[in-house]
DNA sequence: CTCCGTTATGCGTCAAAGTGCATATCGAAA
DNA sequence: TTTCGATATGCACTTTGACGCATAACGGAG
């Protein structure tokens, strides 16, 4: 029988200037990619636009190059999209995260009774 | 050459009623075991006694049985020590944490350029 | 039975994460 | 050139983890 206790964790990637990607930030990137809009992505995640915008700014500043492109004005009011670097960063994080989930469930199995 | 980016993470163990152990709590347990005093342990870790005491209370409540025994009064004013379950919990966490550190450095190695 | 240092616990405070509101700016399309 | 919805950004507020202060209770040793 499995233990009533489980191992949990959080994972993130840091660069020289601070955190680049974490769980929440990657979810935001994926929603931006899916919806083409920062405000729609933030709303979909139950996150305030104000904060989502700050996260985007931080991610762009702390990576080698921008991960997200934001455009104000124009048809539909504006647009948001991922750069090629942004999509690669998401893929890299997801791969790492999959192995982390694997690690966590293995460790949970090992816990004593 | 290694990437300028590195993978970081945090690990903790949850029971049915909430978090039982995390990095800071385990350090506190180890200091209590080494010093025999909660206030000395808290001071040694730069943590307020107030907060350390709350952590001990939470840990004792959220585990199967108490991990820490506290005694007020008596020679030296009082005393704090780990129960057998407490020592086992620390050992379990440390083992998991070692493997986690291993995991993190492996993942950092894998990051692209 | 007094002393002393530790445990026990309430209350106000402080900083950081995140929200909410208000308002300005942008630019393609009608 | 007016319109419209999204981006851009400041400011005040709330929430949460943790501190600091104050004060009581405890109990072996002398």
Tab-separated table of C-alpha atoms (C1' of nucleotides) in Angstrom:
chain	number	residue	atom	x	y	z
A	1	UNK	CA	0.000	0.000	0.000
A	2	UNK	CA	1.125	3.486	-0.818
A	3	UNK	CA	2.123	6.019	1.804
A	4	UNK	CA	-0.291	8.735	2.791
A	5	UNK	CA	2.591	11.151	2.192
A	6	UNK	CA	3.718	12.424	-1.200
A	7	UNK	CA	6.723	14.310	-2.530
A	8	UNK	CA	6.040	17.664	-4.202
A	9	UNK	CA	8.256	20.229	-5.811
A	10	UNK	CA	8.730	23.247	-7.999
A	11	UNK	CA	11.158	23.743	-10.830
A	12	UNK	CA	12.540	26.808	-12.581
A	13	UNK	CA	15.354	27.924	-14.852
A	14	UNK	CA	17.668	30.743	-13.854
A	15	UNK	CA	19.955	32.855	-15.972
A	16	UNK	CA	22.632	35.338	-14.872
A	17	UNK	CA	20.023	38.035	-14.181
A	18	UNK	CA	17.423	35.985	-12.341
A	19	UNK	CA	14.609	33.559	-13.026
A	20	UNK	CA	13.757	33.065	-16.682
A	21	UNK	CA	11.114	30.350	-16.614
A	22	UNK	CA	8.968	28.612	-14.054
A	23	UNK	CA	5.707	26.730	-14.056
A	24	UNK	CA	3.434	29.786	-14.149
A	25	UNK	CA	5.506	31.614	-16.716
A	26	UNK	CA	5.509	28.657	-19.087
A	27	UNK	CA	1.752	28.311	-18.795
A	28	UNK	CA	1.485	31.969	-19.694
A	29	UNK	CA	3.713	31.525	-22.733
A	30	UNK	CA	1.645	28.591	-23.922
A	31	UNK	CA	-1.583	30.536	-23.573
A	32	UNK	CA	-0.114	33.485	-25.445
A	33	UNK	CA	0.917	31.140	-28.227
A	34	UNK	CA	-2.553	29.608	-28.314
A	35	UNK	CA	-4.577	32.824	-28.105
A	36	UNK	CA	-2.388	35.454	-29.732
A	37	UNK	CA	-3.210	37.926	-26.973
A	38	UNK	CA	-1.636	38.718	-23.631
A	39	UNK	CA	-4.835	39.959	-22.017
A	40	UNK	CA	-6.776	36.901	-23.189
A	41	UNK	CA	-4.004	34.599	-21.934
A	42	UNK	CA	-3.924	36.281	-18.532
A	43	UNK	CA	-7.705	36.091	-18.182
A	44	UNK	CA	-7.723	32.440	-19.231
A	45	UNK	CA	-5.247	31.671	-16.424
A	46	UNK	CA	-7.108	33.741	-13.830
A	47	UNK	CA	-4.107	36.046	-13.651
A	48	UNK	CA	-4.250	39.837	-13.685
A	49	UNK	CA	-3.178	41.488	-16.927
A	50	UNK	CA	-0.991	43.819	-14.880
A	51	UNK	CA	1.051	40.961	-13.494
A	52	UNK	CA	1.149	38.968	-16.712
A	53	UNK	CA	2.601	41.980	-18.453
A	54	UNK	CA	5.286	42.282	-15.776
A	55	UNK	CA	6.187	38.618	-16.172
A	56	UNK	CA	6.551	39.046	-19.921
A	57	UNK	CA	8.807	42.026	-19.383
A	58	UNK	CA	10.990	40.104	-16.916
A	59	UNK	CA	11.218	37.056	-19.172
A	60	UNK	CA	12.260	39.164	-22.141
A	61	UNK	CA	14.863	40.988	-20.068
A	62	UNK	CA	16.375	37.912	-18.447
A	63	UNK	CA	16.704	35.722	-21.512
A	64	UNK	CA	19.320	35.995	-24.205
A	65	UNK	CA	16.749	37.444	-26.591
A	66	UNK	CA	13.032	38.242	-26.290
A	67	UNK	CA	10.726	35.252	-25.868
A	68	UNK	CA	7.533	37.229	-26.561
A	69	UNK	CA	6.658	39.944	-29.042
A	70	UNK	CA	3.959	42.442	-28.079
A	71	UNK	CA	2.289	44.832	-30.529
A	72	UNK	CA	-0.084	47.596	-29.459
A	73	UNK	CA	-2.732	48.947	-31.823
A	74	UNK	CA	-3.882	47.713	-35.192
A	75	UNK	CA	-6.618	45.316	-36.164
A	76	UNK	CA	-8.133	43.828	-33.050
A	77	UNK	CA	-6.363	46.368	-30.850
A	78	UNK	CA	-3.059	44.557	-30.694
A	79	UNK	CA	-1.356	41.205	-30.773
A	80	UNK	CA	1.030	39.015	-28.790
A	81	UNK	CA	3.097	36.080	-30.013
A	82	UNK	CA	6.084	33.933	-29.136
A	83	UNK	CA	9.415	34.313	-30.866
A	84	UNK	CA	11.247	31.257	-32.117
A	85	UNK	CA	13.373	31.449	-28.964
A	86	UNK	CA	10.165	31.553	-26.943
A	87	UNK	CA	8.857	28.333	-28.449
A	88	UNK	CA	12.182	26.618	-27.933
A	89	UNK	CA	12.280	27.749	-24.301
A	90	UNK	CA	8.818	26.299	-23.694
A	91	UNK	CA	9.808	22.990	-25.275
A	92	UNK	CA	12.970	22.799	-23.179
A	93	UNK	CA	11.117	23.522	-19.971
A	94	UNK	CA	8.368	21.030	-20.724
A	95	UNK	CA	10.893	18.287	-21.344
A	96	UNK	CA	12.613	19.026	-18.031
A	97	UNK	CA	9.274	19.213	-16.254
A	98	UNK	CA	8.145	15.837	-17.594
A	99	UNK	CA	11.233	14.212	-16.127
A	100	UNK	CA	10.653	16.083	-12.883
A	101	UNK	CA	7.104	14.745	-12.582
A	102	UNK	CA	8.519	11.291	-13.153
A	103	UNK	CA	11.082	11.902	-10.438
A	104	UNK	CA	8.451	13.092	-7.983
A	105	UNK	CA	6.215	10.076	-8.390
A	106	UNK	CA	9.173	7.711	-8.074
A	107	UNK	CA	10.191	9.417	-4.847
A	108	UNK	CA	6.638	9.303	-3.520
A	109	UNK	CA	6.628	5.554	-4.098
A	110	UNK	CA	9.761	5.210	-2.031
A	111	UNK	CA	8.369	6.936	1.054
A	112	UNK	CA	7.928	4.644	4.051
A	113	UNK	CA	4.498	3.624	5.102
B	1	UNK	CA	30.801	24.492	-22.724
B	2	UNK	CA	28.059	24.651	-20.141
B	3	UNK	CA	24.951	26.768	-20.535
B	4	UNK	CA	24.676	30.073	-18.728
B	5	UNK	CA	21.287	28.809	-17.521
B	6	UNK	CA	20.729	26.388	-14.659
B	7	UNK	CA	17.795	24.364	-13.349
B	8	UNK	CA	16.699	25.047	-9.775
B	9	UNK	CA	13.958	23.639	-7.618
B	10	UNK	CA	12.379	23.118	-4.246
B	11	UNK	CA	11.148	19.917	-2.685
B	12	UNK	CA	8.744	19.128	0.136
B	13	UNK	CA	6.670	16.318	1.572
B	14	UNK	CA	2.935	16.665	2.049
B	15	UNK	CA	0.535	14.674	4.182
B	16	UNK	CA	-3.261	14.745	4.212
B	17	UNK	CA	-3.312	17.924	6.324
B	18	UNK	CA	-0.663	19.945	4.525
B	19	UNK	CA	3.089	20.280	4.265
B	20	UNK	CA	5.077	18.173	6.714
B	21	UNK	CA	8.673	18.763	5.692
B	22	UNK	CA	10.588	21.124	3.441
B	23	UNK	CA	14.126	22.385	3.228
B	24	UNK	CA	13.847	24.974	6.015
B	25	UNK	CA	11.933	22.689	8.350
B	26	UNK	CA	14.494	19.912	8.001
B	27	UNK	CA	17.309	22.320	8.750
B	28	UNK	CA	15.438	23.355	11.860
B	29	UNK	CA	14.990	19.734	12.953
B	30	UNK	CA	18.686	19.053	12.475
B	31	UNK	CA	19.641	22.083	14.542
B	32	UNK	CA	17.244	21.092	17.295
B	33	UNK	CA	18.807	17.639	17.335
B	34	UNK	CA	22.291	19.129	17.477
B	35	UNK	CA	21.633	21.815	20.099
B	36	UNK	CA	18.837	20.407	22.238
B	37	UNK	CA	17.074	23.776	22.273
B	38	UNK	CA	14.492	25.346	20.016
B	39	UNK	CA	15.513	28.911	20.718
B	40	UNK	CA	19.189	28.110	20.116
B	41	UNK	CA	18.324	26.311	16.872
B	42	UNK	CA	16.231	29.215	15.628
B	43	UNK	CA	18.957	31.722	16.468
B	44	UNK	CA	21.598	29.581	14.775
B	45	UNK	CA	19.530	29.605	11.588
B	46	UNK	CA	18.793	33.335	11.747
B	47	UNK	CA	15.126	32.490	12.240
B	48	UNK	CA	12.841	34.083	14.816
B	49	UNK	CA	11.923	31.892	17.772
B	50	UNK	CA	8.298	32.839	17.214
B	51	UNK	CA	8.273	31.389	13.729
B	52	UNK	CA	10.380	28.350	14.567
B	53	UNK	CA	7.902	27.466	17.288
B	54	UNK	CA	5.023	27.719	14.821
B	55	UNK	CA	6.848	25.443	12.381
B	56	UNK	CA	7.378	22.854	15.100
B	57	UNK	CA	3.707	22.998	15.984
B	58	UNK	CA	2.673	22.532	12.349
B	59	UNK	CA	5.083	19.644	11.822
B	60	UNK	CA	3.836	17.850	14.915
B	61	UNK	CA	0.220	18.359	13.894
B	62	UNK	CA	0.641	17.280	10.279
B	63	UNK	CA	2.651	14.123	10.841
B	64	UNK	CA	1.360	10.813	12.049
B	65	UNK	CA	2.958	11.400	15.441
B	66	UNK	CA	5.054	14.227	16.909
B	67	UNK	CA	8.502	14.749	15.376
B	68	UNK	CA	9.705	17.065	18.133
B	69	UNK	CA	9.342	17.029	21.911
B	70	UNK	CA	9.401	20.363	23.735
B	71	UNK	CA	9.755	20.742	27.502
B	72	UNK	CA	9.437	24.045	29.353
B	73	UNK	CA	11.136	24.648	32.684
B	74	UNK	CA	13.666	22.598	34.547
B	75	UNK	CA	17.433	22.606	34.422
B	76	UNK	CA	18.621	25.060	31.795
B	77	UNK	CA	15.128	26.475	31.464
B	78	UNK	CA	13.852	23.839	29.117
B	79	UNK	CA	14.739	21.387	26.420
B	80	UNK	CA	13.861	20.341	22.880
B	81	UNK	CA	14.622	17.070	21.143
B	82	UNK	CA	13.601	14.925	18.179
B	83	UNK	CA	11.463	11.859	18.558
B	84	UNK	CA	12.453	8.655	16.832
B	85	UNK	CA	9.914	9.506	14.133
B	86	UNK	CA	11.557	12.905	13.815
B	87	UNK	CA	14.976	11.423	13.151
B	88	UNK	CA	13.544	9.017	10.620
B	89	UNK	CA	11.722	11.838	8.846
B	90	UNK	CA	14.928	13.836	8.555
B	91	UNK	CA	16.787	10.851	7.141
B	92	UNK	CA	14.046	10.177	4.609
B	93	UNK	CA	13.979	13.775	3.467
B	94	UNK	CA	17.745	13.997	3.188
B	95	UNK	CA	17.860	10.909	1.017
B	96	UNK	CA	15.195	12.318	-1.298
B	97	UNK	CA	16.931	15.676	-1.378
B	98	UNK	CA	20.260	14.132	-2.344
B	99	UNK	CA	18.661	12.492	-5.350
B	100	UNK	CA	16.939	15.757	-6.188
B	101	UNK	CA	20.233	17.665	-6.224
B	102	UNK	CA	21.563	14.993	-8.534
B	103	UNK	CA	18.518	15.412	-10.769
B	104	UNK	CA	18.939	19.184	-10.898
B	105	UNK	CA	22.556	19.098	-11.963
B	106	UNK	CA	21.821	16.474	-14.614
B	107	UNK	CA	19.055	18.651	-16.018
B	108	UNK	CA	21.277	21.726	-15.969
B	109	UNK	CA	23.812	19.821	-18.050
B	110	UNK	CA	21.165	19.073	-20.628
B	111	UNK	CA	20.138	22.686	-21.201
B	112	UNK	CA	20.995	24.010	-24.666
B	113	UNK	CA	23.792	26.472	-25.044
C	1	DC	C1'	10.508	28.819	47.649
C	2	DT	C1'	13.253	31.609	44.799
C	3	DC	C1'	15.940	31.866	40.378
C	4	DC	C1'	16.772	31.419	35.773
C	5	DG	C1'	16.599	30.329	31.036
C	6	DT	C1'	13.536	28.079	27.957
C	7	DT	C1'	9.096	27.136	26.215
C	8	DA	C1'	4.242	29.296	25.129
C	9	DT	C1'	1.485	32.682	22.793
C	10	DG	C1'	-0.762	37.188	21.540
C	11	DC	C1'	-0.322	41.405	18.797
C	12	DG	C1'	1.485	44.843	15.690
C	13	DT	C1'	4.532	45.330	11.852
C	14	DC	C1'	7.052	44.828	7.532
C	15	DA	C1'	8.212	43.218	2.813
C	16	DA	C1'	7.064	40.764	-1.358
C	17	DA	C1'	3.733	38.741	-4.478
C	18	DG	C1'	-0.137	39.605	-6.753
C	19	DT	C1'	-4.755	42.212	-7.614
C	20	DG	C1'	-7.651	46.027	-9.228
C	21	DC	C1'	-8.476	50.483	-10.991
C	22	DA	C1'	-7.540	54.265	-13.828
C	23	DT	C1'	-5.753	56.174	-17.772
C	24	DA	C1'	-2.792	56.792	-21.785
C	25	DT	C1'	-1.105	55.046	-26.166
C	26	DC	C1'	-1.071	52.562	-30.388
C	27	DG	C1'	-2.362	51.482	-35.328
C	28	DA	C1'	-5.129	48.813	-38.908
C	29	DA	C1'	-9.659	49.133	-40.825
C	30	DA	C1'	-13.973	51.267	-41.970
D	1	DT	C1'	-10.008	60.597	-39.296
D	2	DT	C1'	-12.731	58.202	-36.168
D	3	DT	C1'	-13.166	53.907	-33.841
D	4	DC	C1'	-12.003	49.998	-31.062
D	5	DG	C1'	-9.778	46.582	-28.503
D	6	DA	C1'	-5.199	45.400	-26.944
D	7	DT	C1'	-0.864	46.969	-25.117
D	8	DA	C1'	1.601	50.250	-21.521
D	9	DT	C1'	2.180	51.844	-16.870
D	10	DG	C1'	1.409	54.246	-12.369
D	11	DC	C1'	-0.685	53.804	-7.752
D	12	DA	C1'	-3.253	51.992	-3.949
D	13	DC	C1'	-4.742	47.880	-1.873
D	14	DT	C1'	-4.816	42.973	-0.074
D	15	DT	C1'	-2.694	38.779	1.171
D	16	DT	C1'	0.881	35.932	3.171
D	17	DG	C1'	5.354	34.620	5.219
D	18	DA	C1'	8.144	36.063	8.646
D	19	DC	C1'	9.941	39.317	12.350
D	20	DG	C1'	10.072	41.740	16.946
D	21	DC	C1'	8.295	42.826	21.274
D	22	DA	C1'	5.951	41.763	25.326
D	23	DT	C1'	4.513	38.815	28.732
D	24	DA	C1'	3.211	34.462	30.974
D	25	DA	C1'	4.074	29.721	32.434
D	26	DC	C1'	7.101	26.036	33.582
D	27	DG	C1'	10.119	23.210	36.689
D	28	DG	C1'	14.833	21.430	38.178
D	29	DA	C1'	18.617	23.371	41.065
D	30	DG	C1'	20.268	25.881	44.776
